[in-house]
PDB file of C-alpha atoms in Angstrom:
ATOM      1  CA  UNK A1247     -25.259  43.135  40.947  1.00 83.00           C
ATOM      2  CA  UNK A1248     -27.545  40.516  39.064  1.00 90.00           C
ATOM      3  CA  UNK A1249     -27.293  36.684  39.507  1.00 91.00           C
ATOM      4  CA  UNK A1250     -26.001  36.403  35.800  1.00 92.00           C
ATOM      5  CA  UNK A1251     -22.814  38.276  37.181  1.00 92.00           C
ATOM      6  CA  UNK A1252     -19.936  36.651  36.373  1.00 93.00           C
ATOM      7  CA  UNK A1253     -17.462  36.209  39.216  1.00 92.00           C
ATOM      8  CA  UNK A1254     -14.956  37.399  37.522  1.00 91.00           C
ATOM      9  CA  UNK A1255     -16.437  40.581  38.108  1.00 90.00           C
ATOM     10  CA  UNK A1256     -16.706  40.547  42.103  1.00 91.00           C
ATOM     11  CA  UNK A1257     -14.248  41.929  44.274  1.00 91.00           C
ATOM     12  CA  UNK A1258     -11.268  40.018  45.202  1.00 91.00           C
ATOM     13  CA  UNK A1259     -11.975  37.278  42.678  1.00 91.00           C
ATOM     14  CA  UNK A1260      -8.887  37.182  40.109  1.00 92.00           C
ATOM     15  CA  UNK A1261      -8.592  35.236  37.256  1.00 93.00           C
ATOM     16  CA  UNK A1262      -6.637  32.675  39.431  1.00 94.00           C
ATOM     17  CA  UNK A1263      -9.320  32.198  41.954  1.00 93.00           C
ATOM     18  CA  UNK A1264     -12.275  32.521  38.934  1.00 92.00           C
ATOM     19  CA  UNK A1265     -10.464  29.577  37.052  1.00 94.00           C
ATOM     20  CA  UNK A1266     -10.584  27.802  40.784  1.00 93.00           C
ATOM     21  CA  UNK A1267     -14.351  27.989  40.804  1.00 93.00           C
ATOM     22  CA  UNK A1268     -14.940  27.011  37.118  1.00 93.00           C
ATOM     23  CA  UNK A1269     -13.846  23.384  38.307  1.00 93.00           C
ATOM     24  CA  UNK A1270     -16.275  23.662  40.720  1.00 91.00           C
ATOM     25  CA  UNK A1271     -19.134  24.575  38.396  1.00 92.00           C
ATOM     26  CA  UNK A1272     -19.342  28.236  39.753  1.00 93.00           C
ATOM     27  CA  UNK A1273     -19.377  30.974  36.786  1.00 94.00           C
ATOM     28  CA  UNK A1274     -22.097  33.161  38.169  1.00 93.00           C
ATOM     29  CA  UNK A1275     -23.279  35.316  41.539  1.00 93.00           C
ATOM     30  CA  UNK A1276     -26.091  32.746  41.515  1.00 93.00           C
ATOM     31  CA  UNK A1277     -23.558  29.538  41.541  1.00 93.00           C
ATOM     32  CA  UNK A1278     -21.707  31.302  43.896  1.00 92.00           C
ATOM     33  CA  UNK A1279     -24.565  31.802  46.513  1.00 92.00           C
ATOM     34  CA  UNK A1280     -26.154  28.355  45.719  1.00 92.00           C
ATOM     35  CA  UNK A1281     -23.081  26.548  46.206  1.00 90.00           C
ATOM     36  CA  UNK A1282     -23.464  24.401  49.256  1.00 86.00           C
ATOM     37  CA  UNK A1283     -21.125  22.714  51.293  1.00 82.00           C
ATOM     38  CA  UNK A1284     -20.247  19.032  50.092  1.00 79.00           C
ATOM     39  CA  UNK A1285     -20.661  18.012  54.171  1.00 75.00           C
ATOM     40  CA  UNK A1286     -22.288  19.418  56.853  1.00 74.00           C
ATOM     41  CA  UNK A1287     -21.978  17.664  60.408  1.00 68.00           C
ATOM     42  CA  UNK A1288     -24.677  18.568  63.344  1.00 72.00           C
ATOM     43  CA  UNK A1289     -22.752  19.333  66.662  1.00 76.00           C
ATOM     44  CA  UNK A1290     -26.094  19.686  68.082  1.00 85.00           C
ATOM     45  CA  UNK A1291     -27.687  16.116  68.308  1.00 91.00           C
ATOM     46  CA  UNK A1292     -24.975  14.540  70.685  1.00 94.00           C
ATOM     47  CA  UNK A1293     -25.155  10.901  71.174  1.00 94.00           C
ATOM     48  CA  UNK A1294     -24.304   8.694  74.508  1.00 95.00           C
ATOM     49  CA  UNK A1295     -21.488   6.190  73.751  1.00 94.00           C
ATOM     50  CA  UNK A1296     -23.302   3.423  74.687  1.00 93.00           C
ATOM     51  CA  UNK A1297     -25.777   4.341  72.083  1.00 94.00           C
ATOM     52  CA  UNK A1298     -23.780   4.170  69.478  1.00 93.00           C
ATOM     53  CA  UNK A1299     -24.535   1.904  66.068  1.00 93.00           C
ATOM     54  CA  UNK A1300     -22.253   0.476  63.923  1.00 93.00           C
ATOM     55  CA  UNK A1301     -21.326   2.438  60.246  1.00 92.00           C
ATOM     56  CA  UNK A1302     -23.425   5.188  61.223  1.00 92.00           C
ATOM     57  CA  UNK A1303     -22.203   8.787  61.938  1.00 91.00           C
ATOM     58  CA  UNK A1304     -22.819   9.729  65.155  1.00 93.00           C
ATOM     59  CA  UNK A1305     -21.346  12.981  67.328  1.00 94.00           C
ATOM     60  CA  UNK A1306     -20.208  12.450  70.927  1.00 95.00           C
ATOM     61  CA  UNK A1307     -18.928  14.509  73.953  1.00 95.00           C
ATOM     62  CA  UNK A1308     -16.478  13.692  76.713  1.00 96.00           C
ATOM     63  CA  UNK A1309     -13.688  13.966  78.048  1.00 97.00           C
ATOM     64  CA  UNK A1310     -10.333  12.775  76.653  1.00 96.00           C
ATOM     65  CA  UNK A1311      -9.047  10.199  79.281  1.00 96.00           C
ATOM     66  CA  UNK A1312      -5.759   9.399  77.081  1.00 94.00           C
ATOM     67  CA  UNK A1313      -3.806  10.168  74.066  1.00 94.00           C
ATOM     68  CA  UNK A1314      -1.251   8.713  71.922  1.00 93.00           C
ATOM     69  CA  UNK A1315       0.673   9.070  68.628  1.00 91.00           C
ATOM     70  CA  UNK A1316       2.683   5.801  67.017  1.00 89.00           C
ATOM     71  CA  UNK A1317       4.173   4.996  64.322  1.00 85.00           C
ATOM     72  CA  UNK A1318       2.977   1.927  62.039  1.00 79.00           C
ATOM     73  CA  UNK A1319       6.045  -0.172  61.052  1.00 76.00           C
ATOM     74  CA  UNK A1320       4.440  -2.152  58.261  1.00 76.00           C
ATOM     75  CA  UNK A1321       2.873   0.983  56.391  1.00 73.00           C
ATOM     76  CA  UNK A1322       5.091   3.877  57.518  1.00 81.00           C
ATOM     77  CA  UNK A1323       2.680   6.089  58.820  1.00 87.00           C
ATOM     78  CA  UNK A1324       1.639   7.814  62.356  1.00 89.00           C
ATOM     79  CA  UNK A1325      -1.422   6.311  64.047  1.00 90.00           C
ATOM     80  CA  UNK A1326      -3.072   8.364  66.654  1.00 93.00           C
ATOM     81  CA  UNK A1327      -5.369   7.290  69.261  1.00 93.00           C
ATOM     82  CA  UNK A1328      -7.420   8.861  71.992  1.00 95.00           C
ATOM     83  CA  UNK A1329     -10.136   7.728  74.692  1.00 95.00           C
ATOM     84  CA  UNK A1330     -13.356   9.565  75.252  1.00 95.00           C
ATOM     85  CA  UNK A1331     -15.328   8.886  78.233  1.00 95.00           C
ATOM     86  CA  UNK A1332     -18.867  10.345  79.134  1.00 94.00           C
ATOM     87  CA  UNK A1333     -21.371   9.355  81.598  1.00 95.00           C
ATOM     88  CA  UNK A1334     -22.574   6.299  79.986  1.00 94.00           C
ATOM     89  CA  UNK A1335     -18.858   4.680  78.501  1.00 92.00           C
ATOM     90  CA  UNK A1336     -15.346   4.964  76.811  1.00 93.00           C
ATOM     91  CA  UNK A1337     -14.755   5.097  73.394  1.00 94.00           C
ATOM     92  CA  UNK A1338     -11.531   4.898  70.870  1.00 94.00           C
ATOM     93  CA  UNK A1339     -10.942   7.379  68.549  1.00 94.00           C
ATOM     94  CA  UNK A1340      -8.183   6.817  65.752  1.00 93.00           C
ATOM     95  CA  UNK A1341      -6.580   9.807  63.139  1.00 94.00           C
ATOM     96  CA  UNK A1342      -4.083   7.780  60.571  1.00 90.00           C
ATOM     97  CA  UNK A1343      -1.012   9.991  59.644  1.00 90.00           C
ATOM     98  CA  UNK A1344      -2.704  13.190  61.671  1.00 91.00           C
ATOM     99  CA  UNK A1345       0.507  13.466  64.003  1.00 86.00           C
ATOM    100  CA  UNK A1346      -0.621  17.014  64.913  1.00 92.00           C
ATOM    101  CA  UNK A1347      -3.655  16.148  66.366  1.00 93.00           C
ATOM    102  CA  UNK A1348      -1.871  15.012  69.708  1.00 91.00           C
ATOM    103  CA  UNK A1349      -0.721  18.766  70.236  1.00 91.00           C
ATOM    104  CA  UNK A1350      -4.180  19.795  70.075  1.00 92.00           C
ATOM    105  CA  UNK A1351      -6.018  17.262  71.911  1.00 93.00           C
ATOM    106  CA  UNK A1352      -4.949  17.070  75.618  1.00 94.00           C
ATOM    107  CA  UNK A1353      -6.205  14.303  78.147  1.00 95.00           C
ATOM    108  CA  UNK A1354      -8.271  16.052  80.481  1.00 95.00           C
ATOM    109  CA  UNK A1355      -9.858  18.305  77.769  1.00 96.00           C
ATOM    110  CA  UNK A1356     -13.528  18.152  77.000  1.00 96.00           C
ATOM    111  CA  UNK A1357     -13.830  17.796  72.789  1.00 95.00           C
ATOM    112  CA  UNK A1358     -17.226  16.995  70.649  1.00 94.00           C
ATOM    113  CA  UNK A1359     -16.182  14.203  67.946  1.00 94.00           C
ATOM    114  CA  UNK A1360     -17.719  13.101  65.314  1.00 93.00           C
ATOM    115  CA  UNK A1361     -17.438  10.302  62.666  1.00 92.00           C
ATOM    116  CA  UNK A1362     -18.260   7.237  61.738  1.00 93.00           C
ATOM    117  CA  UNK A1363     -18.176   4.192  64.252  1.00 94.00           C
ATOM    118  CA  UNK A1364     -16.090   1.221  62.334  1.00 94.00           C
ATOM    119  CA  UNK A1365     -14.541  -2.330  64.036  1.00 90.00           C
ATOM    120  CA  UNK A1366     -11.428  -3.429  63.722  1.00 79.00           C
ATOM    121  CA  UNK A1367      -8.230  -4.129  65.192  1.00 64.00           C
ATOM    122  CA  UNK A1368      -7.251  -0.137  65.088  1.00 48.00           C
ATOM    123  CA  UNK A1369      -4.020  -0.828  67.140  1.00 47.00           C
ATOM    124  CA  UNK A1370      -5.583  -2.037  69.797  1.00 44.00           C
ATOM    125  CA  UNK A1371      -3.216  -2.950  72.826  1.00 45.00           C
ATOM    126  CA  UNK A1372      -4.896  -6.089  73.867  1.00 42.00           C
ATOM    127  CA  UNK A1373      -5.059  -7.329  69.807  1.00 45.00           C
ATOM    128  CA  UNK A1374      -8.567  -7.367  70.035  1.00 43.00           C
ATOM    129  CA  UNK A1375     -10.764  -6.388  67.322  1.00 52.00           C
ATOM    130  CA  UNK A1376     -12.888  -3.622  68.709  1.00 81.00           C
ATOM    131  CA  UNK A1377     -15.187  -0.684  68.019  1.00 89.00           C
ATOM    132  CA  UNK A1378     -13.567   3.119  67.381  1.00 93.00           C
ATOM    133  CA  UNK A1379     -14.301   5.937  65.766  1.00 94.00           C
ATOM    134  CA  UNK A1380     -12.578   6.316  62.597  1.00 91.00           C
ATOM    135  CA  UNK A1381     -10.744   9.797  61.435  1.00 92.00           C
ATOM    136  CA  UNK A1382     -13.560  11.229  63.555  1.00 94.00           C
ATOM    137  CA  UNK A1383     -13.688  15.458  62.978  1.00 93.00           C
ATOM    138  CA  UNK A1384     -12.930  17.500  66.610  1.00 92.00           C
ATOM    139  CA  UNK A1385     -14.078  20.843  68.225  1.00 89.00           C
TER     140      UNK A1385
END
């Protein structure tokens, strides 16, 4: 095999899957294997919650203190929210219309987030506007 291969020509690629990869620009081998991922998110640099910054993408461990799922009246969709805690503070974390996510996210369970820190009311209980992670990605 040469770089100039066509996919077309590796195994398991079909016409169905090669006209998938056309929209993505990849005709050759060499697209193929030069086609990196759109995002990539760092698991490894872990920050404190009481270090993080506002708009900036940060990941953080701890444990999930509380979970919920509701449903939005105004825009009918589900709004979930959870509470991480680590050493240094608590934070909010909130999935819109991700119902499923309360099935795999139990309070008690230790969970790496990460996403970008935003402010707003995000159903708070008390009103308030506060500070939560929005949509944040979980392992």
């Amino acid at each position: 095999m040469e770089w100039q291969t066509p996919v077309l020509n590796l195994m398991g690629v079909g016409p169905f899957v090669a006209k998938k990869l056309n929209r993505l620009g990849i005709k050759t081998l060499g697209d193929l294997i030069y086609h990196f991922p759109f995002r990539y998110e760092d698991f490894s640099k872990i920050t404190p919650i009481n270090k993080l910054k506002l708009n900036e993408v940060a990941c953080v461990f701890g444990k999930i203190i509380g979970i919920e799922n509701k449903r939005a009246w105004k825009k009918r969709m589900d709004i979930t929210t959870a509470i991480l805690e680590d050493k240094t503070g608590t934070v909010k974390a909130v999935w819109f219309n991700q119902g499923f996510i309360e099935q795999n996210l139990k309070p008690g369970q230790e969970v790496y987030l990460a996403g970008k820190l935003k402010q707003g009311k995000a159903e708070l209980s008390s009103g308030k506007t506060g500070l939560f992670l929005s949509s944040p990605i979980y392992e």
